[in-house]
Coordinates of N, CA and C in Angstrom, one line a residue:
X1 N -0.5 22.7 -5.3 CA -1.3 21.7 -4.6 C -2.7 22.3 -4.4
X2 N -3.7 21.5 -4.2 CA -5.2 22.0 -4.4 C -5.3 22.1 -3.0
X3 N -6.1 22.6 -2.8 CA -7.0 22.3 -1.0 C -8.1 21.8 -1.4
X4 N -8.4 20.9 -0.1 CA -10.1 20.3 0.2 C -10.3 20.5 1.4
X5 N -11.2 21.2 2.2 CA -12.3 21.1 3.3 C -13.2 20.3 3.6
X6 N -13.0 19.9 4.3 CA -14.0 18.4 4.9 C -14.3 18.8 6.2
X7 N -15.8 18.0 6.6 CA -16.4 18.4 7.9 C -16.7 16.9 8.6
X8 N -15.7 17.2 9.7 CA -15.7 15.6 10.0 C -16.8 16.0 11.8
X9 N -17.4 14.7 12.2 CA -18.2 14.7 13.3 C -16.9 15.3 14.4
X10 N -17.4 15.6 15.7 CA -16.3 15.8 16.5 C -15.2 14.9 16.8
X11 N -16.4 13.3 17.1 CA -15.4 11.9 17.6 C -14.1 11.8 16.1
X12 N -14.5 12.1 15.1 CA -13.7 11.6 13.9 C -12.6 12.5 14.0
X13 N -12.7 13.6 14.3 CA -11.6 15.1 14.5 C -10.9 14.4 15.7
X14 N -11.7 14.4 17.0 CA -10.9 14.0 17.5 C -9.6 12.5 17.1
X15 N -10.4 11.5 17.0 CA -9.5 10.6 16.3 C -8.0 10.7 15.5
X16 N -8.6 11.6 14.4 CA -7.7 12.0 13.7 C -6.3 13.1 14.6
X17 N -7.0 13.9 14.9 CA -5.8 14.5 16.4 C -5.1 13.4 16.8
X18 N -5.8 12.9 17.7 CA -4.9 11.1 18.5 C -3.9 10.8 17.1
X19 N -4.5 10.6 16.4 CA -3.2 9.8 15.1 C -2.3 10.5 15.0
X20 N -2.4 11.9 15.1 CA -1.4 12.9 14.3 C -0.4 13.0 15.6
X21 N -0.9 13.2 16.5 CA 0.2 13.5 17.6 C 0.8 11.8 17.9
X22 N 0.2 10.8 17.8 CA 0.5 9.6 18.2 C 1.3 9.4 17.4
X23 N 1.4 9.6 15.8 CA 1.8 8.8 15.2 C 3.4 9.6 14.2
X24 N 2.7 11.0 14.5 CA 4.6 11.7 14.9 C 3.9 12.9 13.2
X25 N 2.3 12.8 12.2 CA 2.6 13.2 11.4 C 2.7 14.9 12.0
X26 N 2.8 16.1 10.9 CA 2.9 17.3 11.2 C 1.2 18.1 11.4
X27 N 1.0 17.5 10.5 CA -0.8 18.7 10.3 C -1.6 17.1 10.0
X28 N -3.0 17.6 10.1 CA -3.8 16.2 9.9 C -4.1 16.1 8.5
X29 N -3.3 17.3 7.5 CA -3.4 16.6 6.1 C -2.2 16.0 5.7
X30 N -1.0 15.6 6.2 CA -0.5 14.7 6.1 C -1.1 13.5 6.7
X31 N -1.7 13.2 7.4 CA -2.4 12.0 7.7 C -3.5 11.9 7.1
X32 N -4.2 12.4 6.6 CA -5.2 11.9 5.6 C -4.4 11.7 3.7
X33 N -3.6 12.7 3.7 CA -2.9 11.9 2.8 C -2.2 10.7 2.4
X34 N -1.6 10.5 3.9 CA -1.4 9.1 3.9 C -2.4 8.2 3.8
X35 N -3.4 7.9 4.3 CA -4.6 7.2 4.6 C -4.9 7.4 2.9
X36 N -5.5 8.1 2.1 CA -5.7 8.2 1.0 C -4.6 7.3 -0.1
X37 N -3.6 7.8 0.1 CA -1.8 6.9 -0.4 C -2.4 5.1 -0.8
X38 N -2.4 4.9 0.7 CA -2.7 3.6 1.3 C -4.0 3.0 0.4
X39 N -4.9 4.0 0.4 CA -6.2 3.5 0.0 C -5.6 2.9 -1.8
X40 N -5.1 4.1 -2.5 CA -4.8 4.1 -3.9 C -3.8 2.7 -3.9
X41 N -2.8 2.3 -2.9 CA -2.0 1.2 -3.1 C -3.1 0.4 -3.2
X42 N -3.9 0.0 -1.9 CA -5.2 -1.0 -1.7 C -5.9 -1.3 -3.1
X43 N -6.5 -0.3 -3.5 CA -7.3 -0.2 -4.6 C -6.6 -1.0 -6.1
X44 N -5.2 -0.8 -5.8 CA -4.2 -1.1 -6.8 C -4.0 -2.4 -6.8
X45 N -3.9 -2.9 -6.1 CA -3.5 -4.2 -5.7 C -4.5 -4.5 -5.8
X46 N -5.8 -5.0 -5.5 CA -6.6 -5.6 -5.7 C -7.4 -5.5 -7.1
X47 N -7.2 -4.7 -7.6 CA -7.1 -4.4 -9.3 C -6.5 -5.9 -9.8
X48 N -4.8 -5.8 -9.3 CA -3.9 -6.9 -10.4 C -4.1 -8.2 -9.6
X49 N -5.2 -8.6 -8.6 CA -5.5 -9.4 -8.1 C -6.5 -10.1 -9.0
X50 N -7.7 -8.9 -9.3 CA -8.5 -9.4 -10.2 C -8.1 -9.8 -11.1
X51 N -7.3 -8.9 -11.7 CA -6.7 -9.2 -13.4 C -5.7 -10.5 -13.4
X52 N -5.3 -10.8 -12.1 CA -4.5 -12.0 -12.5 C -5.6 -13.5 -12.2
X53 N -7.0 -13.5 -11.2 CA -7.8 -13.8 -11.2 C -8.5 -14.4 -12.3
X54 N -8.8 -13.3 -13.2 CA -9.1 -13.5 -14.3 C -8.7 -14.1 -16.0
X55 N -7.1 -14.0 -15.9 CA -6.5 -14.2 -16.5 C -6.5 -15.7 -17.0
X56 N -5.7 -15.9 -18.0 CA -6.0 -17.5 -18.3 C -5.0 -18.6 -17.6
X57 N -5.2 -19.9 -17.1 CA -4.1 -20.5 -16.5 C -2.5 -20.2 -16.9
X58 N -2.3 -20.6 -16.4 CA -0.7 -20.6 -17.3 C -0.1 -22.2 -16.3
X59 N 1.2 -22.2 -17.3 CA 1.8 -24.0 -16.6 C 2.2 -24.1 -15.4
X60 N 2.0 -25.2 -14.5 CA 2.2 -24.9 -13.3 C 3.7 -24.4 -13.2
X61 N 4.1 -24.1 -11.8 CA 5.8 -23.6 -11.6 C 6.4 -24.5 -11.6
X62 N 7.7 -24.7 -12.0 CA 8.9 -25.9 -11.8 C 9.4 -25.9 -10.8
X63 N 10.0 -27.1 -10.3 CA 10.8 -27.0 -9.0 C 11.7 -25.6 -8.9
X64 N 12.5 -25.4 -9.8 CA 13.2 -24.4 -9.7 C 12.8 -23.1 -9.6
X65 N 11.6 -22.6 -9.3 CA 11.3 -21.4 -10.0 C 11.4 -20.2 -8.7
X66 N 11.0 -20.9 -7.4 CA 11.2 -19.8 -6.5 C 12.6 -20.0 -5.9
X67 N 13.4 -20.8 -6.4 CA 14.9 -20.5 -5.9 C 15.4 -19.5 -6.9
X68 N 15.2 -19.5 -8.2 CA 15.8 -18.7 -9.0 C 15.1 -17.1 -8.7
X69 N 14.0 -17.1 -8.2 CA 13.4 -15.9 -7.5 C 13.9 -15.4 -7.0
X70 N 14.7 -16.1 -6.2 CA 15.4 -15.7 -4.9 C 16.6 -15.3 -5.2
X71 N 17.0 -15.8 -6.0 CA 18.6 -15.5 -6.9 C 18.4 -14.1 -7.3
X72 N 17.3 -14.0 -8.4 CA 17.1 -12.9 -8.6 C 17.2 -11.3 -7.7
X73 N 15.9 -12.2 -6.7 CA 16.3 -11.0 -5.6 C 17.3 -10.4 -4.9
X74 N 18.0 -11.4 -4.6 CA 19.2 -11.1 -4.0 C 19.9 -10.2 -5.0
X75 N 20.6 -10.1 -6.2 CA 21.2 -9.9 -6.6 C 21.1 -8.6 -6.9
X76 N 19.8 -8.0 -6.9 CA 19.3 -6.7 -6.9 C 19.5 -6.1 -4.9
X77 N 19.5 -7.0 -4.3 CA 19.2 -6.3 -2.9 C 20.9 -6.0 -2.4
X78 N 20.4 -4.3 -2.0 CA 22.0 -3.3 -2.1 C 23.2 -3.6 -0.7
X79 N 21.8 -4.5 0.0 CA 22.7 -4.9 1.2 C 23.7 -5.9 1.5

């Protein structure tokens, strides 16, 4: 694993403290890792947002399509 040093203003350190103890992580690089995690999901998602955005129509849905969704789901879900 690499290290990074960052120089945050005091209000921001402080902040980041509040989260860490608030929020149960161990060190405040597990909380900026997570924050960063989040970001890459965010970033991700709004990627296949565009690209489905962009993408060419396709036929509308059939009546049937989000019950068979559902079927689908279910059948995968372990509970």
């Amino acid at each position: 694993m690499s290290t990074m040093n960052i120089s945050l203003p005091d209000a921001l350190k402080a902040f980041v403290d509040e989260q860490v103890a608030a929020r149960g992580y161990g060190t405040s690089g597990e909380y900026v890792r997570e924050l960063i995690r989040k970001d890459q999901d965010r970033q991700k998602l709004r990627s296949l947002l565009l690209e489905g955005a962009a993408s060419a129509p396709t036929s509308p849905t059939g009546e049937t399509f989000f019950e068979d969704l559902r079927k689908r789901v279910r059948r995968r879900d372990p509970a």
